[in-house]
Coordinates of C-alpha atoms and ligand atoms in Angstrom, one line a residue:
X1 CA 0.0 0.0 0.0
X2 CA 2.6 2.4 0.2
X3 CA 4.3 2.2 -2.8
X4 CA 0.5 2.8 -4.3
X5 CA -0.2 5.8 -1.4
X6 CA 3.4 7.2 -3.2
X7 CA 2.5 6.9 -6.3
X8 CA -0.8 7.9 -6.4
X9 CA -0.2 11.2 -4.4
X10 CA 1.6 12.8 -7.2
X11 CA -0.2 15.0 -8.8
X12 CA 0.1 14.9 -12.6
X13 CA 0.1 17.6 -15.1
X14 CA -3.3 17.6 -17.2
X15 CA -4.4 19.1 -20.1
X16 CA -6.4 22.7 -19.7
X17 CA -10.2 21.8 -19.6
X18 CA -11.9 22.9 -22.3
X19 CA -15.9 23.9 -22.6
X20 CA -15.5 20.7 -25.7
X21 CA -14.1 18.5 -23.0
X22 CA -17.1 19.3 -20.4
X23 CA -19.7 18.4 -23.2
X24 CA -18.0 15.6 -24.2
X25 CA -17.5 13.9 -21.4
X26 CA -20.8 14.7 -19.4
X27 CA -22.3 12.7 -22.9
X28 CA -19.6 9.9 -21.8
X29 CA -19.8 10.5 -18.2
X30 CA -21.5 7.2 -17.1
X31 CA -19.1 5.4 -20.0
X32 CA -16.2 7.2 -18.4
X33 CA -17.4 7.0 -15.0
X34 CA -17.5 2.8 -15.6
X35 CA -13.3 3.0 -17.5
X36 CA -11.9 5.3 -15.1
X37 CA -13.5 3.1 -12.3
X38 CA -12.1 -0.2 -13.7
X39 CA -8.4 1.6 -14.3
X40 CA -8.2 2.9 -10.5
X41 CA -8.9 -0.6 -9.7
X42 CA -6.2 -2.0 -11.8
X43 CA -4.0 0.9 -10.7
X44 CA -4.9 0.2 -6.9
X45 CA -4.7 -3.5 -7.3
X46 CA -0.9 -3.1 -8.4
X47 CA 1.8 -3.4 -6.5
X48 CA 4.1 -2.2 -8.7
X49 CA 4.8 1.7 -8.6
X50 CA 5.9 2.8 -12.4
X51 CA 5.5 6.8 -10.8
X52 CA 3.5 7.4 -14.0
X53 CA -0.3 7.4 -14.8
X54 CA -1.0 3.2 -15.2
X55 CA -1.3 2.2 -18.7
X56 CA -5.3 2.6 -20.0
X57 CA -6.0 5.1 -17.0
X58 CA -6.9 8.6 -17.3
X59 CA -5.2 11.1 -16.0
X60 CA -8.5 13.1 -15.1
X61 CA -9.1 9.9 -12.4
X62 CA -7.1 12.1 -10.1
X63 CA -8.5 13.1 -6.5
X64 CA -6.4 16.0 -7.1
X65 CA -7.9 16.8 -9.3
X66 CA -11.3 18.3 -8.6
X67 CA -12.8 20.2 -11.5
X68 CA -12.5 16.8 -13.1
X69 CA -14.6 14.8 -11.1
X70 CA -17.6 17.6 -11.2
X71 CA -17.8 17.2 -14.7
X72 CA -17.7 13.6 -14.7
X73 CA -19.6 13.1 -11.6
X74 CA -16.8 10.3 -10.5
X75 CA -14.7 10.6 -8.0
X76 CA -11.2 8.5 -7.2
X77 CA -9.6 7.3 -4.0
X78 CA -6.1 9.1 -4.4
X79 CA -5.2 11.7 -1.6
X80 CA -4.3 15.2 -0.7
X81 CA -3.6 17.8 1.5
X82 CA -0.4 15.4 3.5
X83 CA 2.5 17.6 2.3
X84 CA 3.0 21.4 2.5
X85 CA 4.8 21.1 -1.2
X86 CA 3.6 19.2 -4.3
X87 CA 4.8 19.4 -8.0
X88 CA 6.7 22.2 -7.1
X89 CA 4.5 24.1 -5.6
X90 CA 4.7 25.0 -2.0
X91 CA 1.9 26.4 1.0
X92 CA 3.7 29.0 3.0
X93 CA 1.9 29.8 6.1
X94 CA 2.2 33.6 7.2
X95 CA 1.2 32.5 10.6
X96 CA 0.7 28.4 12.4
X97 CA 0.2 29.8 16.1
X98 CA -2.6 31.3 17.1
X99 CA -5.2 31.8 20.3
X100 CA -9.0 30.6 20.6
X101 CA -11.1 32.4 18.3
X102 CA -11.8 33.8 15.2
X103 CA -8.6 35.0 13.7
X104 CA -6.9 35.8 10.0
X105 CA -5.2 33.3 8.3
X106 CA -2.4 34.6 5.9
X107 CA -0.8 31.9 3.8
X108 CA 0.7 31.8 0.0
X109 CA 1.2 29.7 -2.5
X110 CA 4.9 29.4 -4.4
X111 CA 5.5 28.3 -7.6
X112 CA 8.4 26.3 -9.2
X113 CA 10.2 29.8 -9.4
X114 CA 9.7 30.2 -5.4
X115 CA 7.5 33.1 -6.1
X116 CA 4.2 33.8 -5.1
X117 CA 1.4 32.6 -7.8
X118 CA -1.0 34.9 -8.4
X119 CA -3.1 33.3 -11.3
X120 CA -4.9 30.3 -10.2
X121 CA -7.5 28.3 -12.3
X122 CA -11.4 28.9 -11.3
X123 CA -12.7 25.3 -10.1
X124 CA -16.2 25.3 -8.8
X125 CA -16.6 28.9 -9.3
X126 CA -13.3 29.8 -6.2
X127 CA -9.5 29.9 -7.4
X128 CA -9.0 27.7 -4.2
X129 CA -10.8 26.1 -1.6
X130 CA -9.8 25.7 1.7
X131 CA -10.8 23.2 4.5
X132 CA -9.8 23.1 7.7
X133 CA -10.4 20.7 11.0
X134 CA -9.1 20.1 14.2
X135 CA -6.7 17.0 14.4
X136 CA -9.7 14.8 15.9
X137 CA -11.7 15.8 12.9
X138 CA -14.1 18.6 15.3
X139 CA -14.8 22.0 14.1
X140 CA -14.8 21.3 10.4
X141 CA -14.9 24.1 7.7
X142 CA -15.1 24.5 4.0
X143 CA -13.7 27.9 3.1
X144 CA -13.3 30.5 0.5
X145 CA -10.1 32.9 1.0
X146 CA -9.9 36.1 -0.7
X147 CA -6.4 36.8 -2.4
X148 CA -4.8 40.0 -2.6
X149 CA -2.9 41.0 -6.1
X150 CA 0.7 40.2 -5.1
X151 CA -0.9 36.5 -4.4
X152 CA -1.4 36.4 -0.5
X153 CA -4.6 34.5 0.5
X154 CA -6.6 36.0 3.9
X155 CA -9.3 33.8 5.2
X156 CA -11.0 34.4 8.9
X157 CA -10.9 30.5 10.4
X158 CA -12.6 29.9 13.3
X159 CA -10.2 28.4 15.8
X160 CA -13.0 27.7 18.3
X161 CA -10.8 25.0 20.1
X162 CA -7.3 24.3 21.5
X163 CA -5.3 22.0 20.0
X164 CA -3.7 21.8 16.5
X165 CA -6.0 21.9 13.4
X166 CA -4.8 21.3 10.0
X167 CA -5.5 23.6 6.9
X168 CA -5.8 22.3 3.3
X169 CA -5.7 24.6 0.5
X170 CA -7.0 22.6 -2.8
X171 CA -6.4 24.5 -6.0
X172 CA -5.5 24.6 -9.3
X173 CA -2.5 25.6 -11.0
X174 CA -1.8 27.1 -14.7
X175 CA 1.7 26.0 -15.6
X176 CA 4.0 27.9 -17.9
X177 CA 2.8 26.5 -21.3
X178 CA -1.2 26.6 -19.6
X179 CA -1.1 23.2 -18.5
X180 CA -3.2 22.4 -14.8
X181 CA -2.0 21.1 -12.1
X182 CA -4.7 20.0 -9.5
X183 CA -2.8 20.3 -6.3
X184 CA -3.8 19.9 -2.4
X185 CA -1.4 21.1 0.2
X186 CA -1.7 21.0 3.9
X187 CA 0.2 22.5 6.8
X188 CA -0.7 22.2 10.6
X189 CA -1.5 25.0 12.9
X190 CA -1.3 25.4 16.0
X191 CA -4.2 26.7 19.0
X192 CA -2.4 27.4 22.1
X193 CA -4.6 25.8 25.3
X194 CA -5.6 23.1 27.1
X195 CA -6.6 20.6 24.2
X196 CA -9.6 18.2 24.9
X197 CA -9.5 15.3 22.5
X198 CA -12.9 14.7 21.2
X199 CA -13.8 10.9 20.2
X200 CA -15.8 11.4 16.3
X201 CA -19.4 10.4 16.6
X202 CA -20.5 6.8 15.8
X203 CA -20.7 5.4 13.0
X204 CA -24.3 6.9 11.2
X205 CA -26.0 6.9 7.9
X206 CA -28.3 9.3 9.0
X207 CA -27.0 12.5 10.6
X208 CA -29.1 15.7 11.6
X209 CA -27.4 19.3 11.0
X210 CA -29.4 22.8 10.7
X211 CA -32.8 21.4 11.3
X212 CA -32.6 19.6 8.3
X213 CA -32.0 15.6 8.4
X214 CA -29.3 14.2 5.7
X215 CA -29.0 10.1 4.8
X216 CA -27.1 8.5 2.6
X217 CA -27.5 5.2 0.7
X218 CA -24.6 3.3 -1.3
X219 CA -21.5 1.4 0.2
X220 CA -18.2 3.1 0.1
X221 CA -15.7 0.4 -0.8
X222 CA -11.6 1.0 -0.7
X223 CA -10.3 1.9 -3.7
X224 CA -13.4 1.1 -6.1
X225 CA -15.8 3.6 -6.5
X226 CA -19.0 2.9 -5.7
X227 CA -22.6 5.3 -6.0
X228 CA -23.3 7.4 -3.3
X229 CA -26.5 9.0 -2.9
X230 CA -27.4 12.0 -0.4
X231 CA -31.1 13.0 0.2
X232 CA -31.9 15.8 2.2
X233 CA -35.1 16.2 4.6
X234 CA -37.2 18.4 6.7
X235 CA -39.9 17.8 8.5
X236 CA -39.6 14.3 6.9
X237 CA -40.3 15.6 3.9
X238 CA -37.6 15.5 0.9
X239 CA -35.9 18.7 0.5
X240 CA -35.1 19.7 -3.2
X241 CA -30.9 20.8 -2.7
X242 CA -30.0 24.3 -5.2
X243 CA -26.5 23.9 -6.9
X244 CA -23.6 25.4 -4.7
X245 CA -20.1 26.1 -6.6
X246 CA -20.8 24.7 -9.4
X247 CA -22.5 21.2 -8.3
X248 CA -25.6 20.0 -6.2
X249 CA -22.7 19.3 -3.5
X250 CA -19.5 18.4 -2.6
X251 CA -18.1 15.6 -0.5
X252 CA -14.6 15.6 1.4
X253 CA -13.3 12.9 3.2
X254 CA -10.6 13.2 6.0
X255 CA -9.0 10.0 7.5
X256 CA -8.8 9.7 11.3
X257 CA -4.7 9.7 12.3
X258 CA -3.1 11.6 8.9
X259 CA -6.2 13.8 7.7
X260 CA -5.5 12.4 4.0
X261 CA -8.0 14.6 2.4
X262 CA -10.2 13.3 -0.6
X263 CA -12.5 15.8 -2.8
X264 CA -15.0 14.7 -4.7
X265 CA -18.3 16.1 -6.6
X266 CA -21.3 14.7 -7.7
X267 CA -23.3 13.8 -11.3
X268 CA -24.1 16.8 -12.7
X269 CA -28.1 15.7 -12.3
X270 CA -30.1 14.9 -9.4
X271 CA -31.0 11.2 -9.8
X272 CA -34.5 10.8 -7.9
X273 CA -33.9 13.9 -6.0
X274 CA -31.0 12.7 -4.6
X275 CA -27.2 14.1 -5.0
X276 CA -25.0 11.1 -6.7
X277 CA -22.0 10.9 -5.9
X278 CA -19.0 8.4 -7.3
X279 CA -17.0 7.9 -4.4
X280 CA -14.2 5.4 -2.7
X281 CA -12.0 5.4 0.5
X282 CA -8.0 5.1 0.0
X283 CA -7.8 2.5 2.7
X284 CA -9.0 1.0 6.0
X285 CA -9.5 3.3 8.8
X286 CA -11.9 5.5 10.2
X287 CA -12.7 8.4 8.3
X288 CA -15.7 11.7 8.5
X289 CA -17.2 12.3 5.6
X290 CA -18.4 16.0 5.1
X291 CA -21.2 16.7 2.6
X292 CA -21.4 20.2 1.7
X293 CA -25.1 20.6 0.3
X294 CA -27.2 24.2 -0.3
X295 CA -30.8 24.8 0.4
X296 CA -33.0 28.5 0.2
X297 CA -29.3 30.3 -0.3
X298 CA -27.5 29.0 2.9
X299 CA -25.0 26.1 2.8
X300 CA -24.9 23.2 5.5
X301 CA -22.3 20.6 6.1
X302 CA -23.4 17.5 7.2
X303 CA -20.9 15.5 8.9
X304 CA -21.1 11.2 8.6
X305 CA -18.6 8.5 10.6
X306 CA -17.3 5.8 8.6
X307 CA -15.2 2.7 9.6
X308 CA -13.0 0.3 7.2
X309 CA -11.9 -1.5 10.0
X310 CA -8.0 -1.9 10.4
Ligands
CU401 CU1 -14.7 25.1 -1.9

């Protein structure tokens, strides 16, 4: 498994997405879906590490690469968000300590060059998304920074807790001859205090967040996607979810012990009223799922336990 985790963690160069591409392959996407499924489970299945994309995969079956998987409603089991630095491109916190509260989070991102990048690709309608959660997976936040022209990124993170919290900053970058590079970097910060380790909530398929009640139906395997589908209720009735970024939701996993991060986004059409989603898990573990969903203008995170055993 680690010469896979290696390998797969590498985030590849891929070709600029073109409005063609997006038509073409939401007309493919189940066809696509059902290839790029079978060659991550070839790729997964291999214990050999070649350090290049596996013969008959696509590069787009990338978890870092997100734009990808919202317009093919697929998702793969690859991970982020581990290492401050990926294909040369490097997170550079302004600031890791800080007190309880709300505070401003400076960071930047550095390209090959070491200098700041200021040009980033637009996936799901934001230049970069940012999640951030304590260590034990609590306080859990999907967030938008704003960047300033000479490339520095200011969010406001809510640091409600002691203890060390990890950011992940998921974006995508325009190499020198326009090529993209999803990338997912991560750095640790620290909340000076008494820390309170909190054990994540048991294992649920039904969760309730906002008033509203989310369940989910479909069964995650590791490294084979599998459907997912997310209703939303209230009052026990079905709630009918409004696009958010670019999708009817978004789904990040974060593994218990490492916060691996995986990013993934749904069919581009509600199937039934439900959000489908083509998801997998890299490996056994514990992990909180964290489905981002919209409804009347305000977005809600609803928050699920899973366990792959050890
Ligand atoms: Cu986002």
């Amino acid at each position: 498994m680690a010469d896979t985790q290696t390998r797969v963690n590498k985030a590849r160069p891929r070709t600029a997405d073109t409005g063609g591409l997006r038509v073409g392959v939401i007309v493919g996407g189940l066809v696509v879906a059902l290839i790029a499924g079978f060659a991550l489970g070839k790729a997964m299945d291999s214990s050999s590490a070649s350090g290049g994309t596996p013969a008959g995969a696509t590069p787009t079956f990338n978890e870092a690469s997100p734009h990808t998987h919202a317009v093919t409603g697929m998702t793969g089991s690859e991970v982020g968000g581990l290492s401050i630095n990926a294909a040369g491109y490097t997170l550079v916190p302004k600031q890791t300590a800080f007190k309880v509260g709300v505070q401003d989070f400076r960071f930047l991102v550095t390209g090959p060059d070491r200098k700041p990048v200021s040009t980033f690709a637009v996936v799901h309608d934001r230049p970069l998304h940012f999640v951030l959660a304590r260590r034990d997976l609590s306080g859990y936040q999907h967030l938008h920074p704003t960047m300033a022209p000479d490339g520095t990124w200011s969010v406001q993170l809510n640091l409600a807790q002691p203890g060390i919290w990890r950011a992940i900053a998921d974006f995508t970058a325009i190499g020198a001859a326009g090529a993209q590079t999803a990338i997912t970097l991560g750095t640790d910060l620290t909340v000076a205090g008494s820390f309170q380790p909190t054990a994540v909530p048991a294992v649920a398929r039904q969760v309730a967040v906002d008033g509203y009640t989310v369940a989910y139906e479909g069964t995650l395997q590791i490294g084979a996607t599998a459907p997912l589908l997310f209703r939303v209720y209230a009052d026990g009735k079905p709630v009918t979810v409004d696009p958010y970024l670019g999708s009817y939701g978004h789904l990040v996993f974060l593994r218990e012990l490492d916060l691996a991060y995986v990013h993934t986004h749904p069919e581009t059409q509600l199937q039934g009223g439900a959000v489908k989603f083509w998801a997998a898990v890299p490996s056994t573990g514990t992990y909180r799922m964290f489905f981002d969903f919209q409804v009347s203008g305000k977005v809600h995170t609803a928050a699920f336990t899973l366990d792959f055993g050890n």
